[in-house]
Amino acid sequence: MPEQKVWRVVQWATGNVGSRALRMVIEHPRMKLVGLWVSSPDKLGKDAGELCGLTDTGVKATGSLDEIVALDADCVLYMPQGTDWDALCALLASGKNVVTTRGDFHFPPMMDAARRARIEEACAAGGTSIYSTGSSPGFVTEALAIPLLSLQREHGLLTIDEYADVSSRDSPDMLFHIMGFAAPMAPFDQRRSEHLKGDFGSSLSQIAEAIGLPCDDIEAVGELSATRQDLDIAAGKVPAGTVGAMRTTITCKHAGKPILRFRANWYVTTDIEHDWALRESGWRITTEGDTPVKVDIYFPVAEEDYAAYTPGLTAHRPINAIPAVCAAPPGIRTTVELPQIVPLYG
């Protein structure tokens, strides 16, 4: 039998999702961890295994871009909280492909022209590719949307509803201060919806272009709804009449008509003043056309296991995409262009 390919991988960043990716790469039968970049001084010099709950691997965490660039690696799993364009260009130019959970590369025509040119030049210099993916956006807005749309010949509207019950998250700063749950009811801060518009609008625009209905307008609208009763959630108290749910809708239009829509429904209770038909966490995808379908996806895990479960939704698809991205032509690659992502279990 021919020798099986083993991909040499660098993990970049070890947050919630990055730590899960790190563990999965170490345990992967066809991948070898060769480098680890971290941002926290407390993690520098520590073994990669120690940082994700495994035995030592011999790979020590570094904060040096130069050290990572010098490694012999096939791919970097790039998962920081922000995009360092200089670092990305250096990685790509050094011959390392990149798969990232950053949403900057879903649809190259929507990128800043100068940044796109820099990335493409780096890819050409290194003979490398870069690909953005994850669970949402990524899997549900692209990989799953394509086969559902393939069932019809006349398209109306694709709607993706994402439901996230955050009542079990013991993160007061995130829920109350950043997201705004338990705050007095007030007009929605549209800057929040504009933030989602970038990632989800570009992901949906990729699909719109692929189906021959290019997007000529992207609309982002946010809404709030109050809880009807006092609540005690993991993060603290949510008084009746304060924000108990929020919904952000990103709509791509073609010739003035909505054709693709993503709706983020985040909530700490379903007992709210608006009829948003909230359901348990997961996704609902609905197509309207000559062959309409409705698909409901749930996450069948116990509430106490949820925090350990959710990072995998985002971390695993980028790992599974590594072989396809390493084999792809140089440049910014998209889900439409790449072959179907097939996981390797052995």
XYZ file of C-alpha atoms in Angstrom:
346
model
C 0.000 0.000 0.000
C 1.227 3.548 -0.699
C 2.333 5.477 2.368
C -0.461 7.595 3.813
C -0.079 11.362 3.710
C 0.498 13.052 7.069
C -0.142 16.800 7.222
C 2.187 18.899 9.366
C 0.059 21.464 11.196
C 0.602 24.617 13.266
C -2.082 25.764 15.698
C -2.326 29.570 15.950
C -4.086 30.726 19.156
C -5.538 28.682 22.001
C -8.803 30.299 23.018
C -11.988 28.312 23.456
C -12.085 27.101 19.849
C -8.310 27.048 19.347
C -7.775 24.775 22.343
C -10.281 22.280 20.941
C -8.561 22.415 17.547
C -5.185 21.882 19.194
C -6.389 18.747 20.948
C -8.002 17.376 17.802
C -4.843 17.904 15.723
C -2.717 16.131 18.339
C -5.138 13.196 18.360
C -5.663 13.127 14.570
C -4.370 9.912 12.944
C -3.151 11.709 9.817
C -1.845 14.993 11.228
C 1.246 15.969 13.168
C 1.440 19.073 15.328
C 4.710 20.869 14.567
C 4.116 24.328 16.021
C 1.970 26.350 18.396
C 1.570 30.134 18.584
C -0.010 31.776 21.641
C -0.763 35.367 22.612
C -0.771 34.947 26.395
C 2.563 35.366 28.217
C 1.355 32.779 30.752
C 1.318 30.090 28.040
C 4.743 30.769 26.516
C 7.076 27.786 26.735
C 4.378 25.387 27.871
C 3.908 22.088 26.083
C 0.995 21.947 23.647
C -0.403 18.902 25.418
C -0.501 20.705 28.741
C -2.539 23.523 27.186
C -5.302 21.201 25.998
C -5.398 18.504 28.658
C -3.179 15.882 27.002
C 0.246 14.435 27.741
C 3.345 16.285 26.550
C 3.945 16.432 22.810
C 7.378 18.029 22.699
C 5.918 21.066 20.921
C 6.351 24.213 23.019
C 4.176 27.309 22.716
C 5.797 30.404 21.244
C 4.739 33.977 20.651
C 7.252 34.458 17.842
C 6.002 34.799 14.283
C 9.559 34.253 13.018
C 9.776 30.891 14.785
C 6.516 29.739 13.218
C 7.505 30.985 9.757
C 10.764 28.994 10.002
C 8.922 25.706 10.599
C 8.341 23.075 7.945
C 4.538 22.918 7.960
C 1.765 22.241 5.474
C -0.934 24.313 7.131
C -1.660 26.786 9.905
C -4.986 26.665 11.752
C -5.419 30.397 12.311
C -7.924 31.062 15.126
C -7.184 34.357 16.945
C -9.777 36.935 18.029
C -8.533 39.446 15.454
C -6.838 39.262 12.065
C -3.146 40.161 11.849
C -2.715 40.807 8.134
C 1.076 41.093 8.325
C 1.328 37.736 10.097
C -1.030 36.062 7.634
C 0.946 37.317 4.660
C 4.190 36.088 6.230
C 2.715 32.644 6.874
C 1.326 32.290 3.360
C 4.499 33.571 1.685
C 6.558 31.061 3.688
C 4.771 28.140 2.036
C 2.120 27.442 4.668
C -1.516 27.095 3.706
C -4.006 28.640 6.136
C -7.436 27.524 7.290
C -9.049 30.127 9.516
C -12.157 30.717 11.573
C -11.789 34.435 10.865
C -14.586 35.517 8.521
C -12.495 37.793 6.296
C -12.198 35.467 3.295
C -15.671 34.038 2.594
C -16.170 36.122 -0.547
C -13.034 37.791 -1.953
C -14.900 40.449 -4.017
C -16.188 41.946 -0.745
C -12.723 42.250 0.789
C -10.843 45.519 1.030
C -9.060 45.695 -2.325
C -5.623 46.453 -0.891
C -5.814 43.662 1.679
C -7.045 41.207 -0.915
C -4.144 42.082 -3.189
C -1.639 41.586 -0.349
C -3.044 38.175 0.516
C -3.121 37.049 -3.104
C 0.482 38.192 -3.600
C 1.544 36.234 -0.512
C -0.298 33.145 -1.763
C 1.420 33.437 -5.136
C 4.824 33.810 -3.497
C 4.356 30.771 -1.266
C 2.245 28.634 -3.605
C -0.393 28.529 -0.882
C -4.116 28.904 -0.230
C -6.275 30.406 2.520
C -9.832 29.421 3.420
C -12.361 30.770 5.949
C -14.781 28.304 7.516
C -16.477 27.246 10.714
C -19.960 26.247 11.793
C -21.712 29.611 11.367
C -20.815 31.218 9.069
C -19.346 28.406 7.037
C -21.077 25.055 7.413
C -24.660 26.215 7.764
C -24.464 29.215 5.399
C -22.429 27.511 2.669
C -21.740 23.775 2.913
C -25.288 22.884 3.947
C -27.033 25.563 1.899
C -25.592 24.299 -1.405
C -27.101 20.765 -1.384
C -30.460 22.073 -0.177
C -30.591 24.578 -3.023
C -29.578 21.832 -5.465
C -33.024 20.254 -5.042
C -34.835 23.080 -6.804
C -34.924 24.798 -10.180
C -36.881 27.908 -9.189
C -35.547 29.857 -6.240
C -37.500 32.047 -3.869
C -35.813 32.604 -0.514
C -33.387 30.634 1.642
C -33.751 31.397 5.367
C -31.303 30.163 7.989
C -32.482 30.600 11.564
C -29.841 30.098 14.238
C -31.105 29.583 17.784
C -28.812 30.003 20.780
C -30.100 29.648 24.329
C -27.367 31.323 26.396
C -29.093 31.016 29.774
C -26.686 28.279 30.930
C -23.534 30.302 30.186
C -21.891 31.521 33.373
C -20.358 34.569 31.673
C -21.817 37.726 33.256
C -19.486 40.127 31.451
C -20.244 38.622 28.051
C -24.008 38.320 28.505
C -24.773 41.494 30.446
C -22.092 44.016 29.487
C -21.157 42.988 25.944
C -24.339 41.398 24.555
C -26.774 43.500 26.595
C -29.089 40.958 28.201
C -30.922 42.245 31.313
C -30.515 45.838 30.080
C -33.507 48.218 29.982
C -35.387 48.053 26.698
C -34.142 50.656 24.202
C -33.618 50.972 20.444
C -31.280 48.306 19.082
C -27.698 49.476 18.564
C -27.379 48.916 14.823
C -23.592 48.784 15.097
C -24.089 45.264 16.434
C -25.959 44.170 13.317
C -23.355 45.805 11.082
C -20.710 43.665 12.810
C -22.545 40.463 11.824
C -23.222 41.863 8.361
C -19.553 41.583 7.412
C -19.087 37.866 8.065
C -22.564 36.590 7.266
C -23.193 38.978 4.397
C -20.022 37.881 2.641
C -20.740 34.193 3.257
C -24.249 34.477 1.817
C -22.954 36.627 -1.055
C -20.640 33.788 -2.047
C -23.683 31.542 -2.481
C -25.699 34.249 -4.251
C -22.928 34.665 -6.824
C -22.618 30.904 -7.288
C -26.335 30.397 -8.033
C -26.355 33.188 -10.607
C -28.235 35.740 -8.489
C -25.440 38.067 -7.362
C -26.201 40.135 -4.299
C -26.608 43.865 -4.983
C -27.693 44.884 -1.468
C -27.176 43.536 2.054
C -29.563 44.621 4.797
C -28.793 44.194 8.517
C -31.555 44.727 11.094
C -31.469 44.104 14.850
C -34.400 43.694 17.254
C -34.836 43.257 21.013
C -37.564 41.599 23.023
C -38.237 41.756 26.769
C -38.620 38.843 29.144
C -42.110 38.552 30.638
C -40.878 37.413 34.050
C -37.955 37.687 36.454
C -35.254 35.150 35.656
C -32.349 33.539 37.435
C -29.840 32.315 34.849
C -26.301 31.000 35.260
C -24.803 34.470 34.833
C -27.165 36.234 37.245
C -30.589 37.877 37.383
C -32.673 39.126 34.448
C -35.577 41.280 35.682
C -38.960 41.206 33.952
C -39.238 43.879 31.255
C -35.515 43.894 30.428
C -33.818 42.399 27.373
C -34.431 38.650 27.284
C -33.892 37.985 23.580
C -32.276 39.589 20.569
C -32.592 38.864 16.878
C -30.334 40.051 14.074
C -31.328 39.477 10.457
C -28.885 39.680 7.542
C -30.651 39.715 4.175
C -29.011 39.505 0.754
C -31.049 40.934 -2.096
C -30.904 40.533 -5.852
C -32.706 43.109 -8.000
C -34.448 44.362 -4.857
C -35.774 40.938 -3.864
C -34.602 39.023 -0.755
C -32.983 35.764 -1.837
C -30.838 34.642 1.129
C -31.390 35.404 4.808
C -29.590 34.579 8.048
C -31.357 35.230 11.348
C -29.476 34.989 14.652
C -31.888 34.355 17.532
C -30.061 34.668 20.870
C -32.015 34.463 24.102
C -32.060 33.630 27.804
C -35.758 32.717 27.781
C -38.428 31.836 25.234
C -41.076 33.636 27.317
C -40.737 37.018 25.600
C -43.093 39.751 24.465
C -42.644 39.052 20.730
C -43.753 35.942 18.843
C -40.387 34.878 17.420
C -41.153 31.143 17.576
C -37.961 30.487 19.520
C -36.941 26.843 19.946
C -34.010 25.011 21.498
C -30.466 25.684 20.293
C -29.586 24.677 16.750
C -30.519 25.677 13.216
C -33.598 25.710 10.992
C -33.007 26.022 7.244
C -35.981 26.717 4.989
C -35.996 26.960 1.201
C -38.812 28.599 -0.719
C -38.949 27.664 -4.374
C -40.472 25.028 -6.611
C -39.204 22.253 -4.268
C -39.314 23.773 -0.786
C -37.777 21.999 2.199
C -37.403 22.685 5.916
C -34.549 21.150 7.898
C -34.325 21.336 11.695
C -30.975 20.647 13.362
C -30.649 20.194 17.115
C -27.672 19.660 19.408
C -28.518 16.491 21.381
C -26.350 17.038 24.463
C -27.137 17.566 28.120
C -27.100 21.133 29.406
C -24.116 20.410 31.663
C -22.108 19.166 28.646
C -22.945 22.111 26.409
C -19.879 24.234 27.191
C -17.581 21.351 26.284
C -19.581 20.505 23.166
C -19.958 23.803 21.330
C -16.264 24.564 20.553
C -16.171 21.488 18.350
C -18.891 22.878 16.097
C -16.517 25.643 15.039
C -13.132 23.917 15.420
C -13.666 20.608 13.649
C -14.623 21.702 10.140
C -11.406 23.753 9.671
C -9.353 20.694 10.670
C -11.263 18.491 8.247
C -10.695 21.075 5.498
C -6.877 20.963 5.739
C -6.284 18.250 3.085
C -8.509 19.987 0.528
C -6.993 23.418 1.153
C -3.425 22.080 0.934
C -4.278 20.473 -2.420
C -6.042 23.575 -3.811
C -4.516 26.057 -6.272
C -2.847 29.097 -4.678
C -5.124 31.939 -3.646
C -8.190 32.713 -1.559
C -10.391 29.660 -1.782
C -14.132 29.379 -1.099
C -16.575 26.595 -0.263
C -18.024 26.827 -3.763
C -14.598 26.167 -5.296
C -13.289 23.481 -2.956
C -14.349 19.844 -3.117
C -16.721 18.601 -0.447
C -14.979 18.524 2.922
C -14.647 14.871 3.925
C -13.263 14.047 7.392
C -10.477 11.511 7.853
C -11.037 9.192 10.821
C -8.251 6.758 10.105
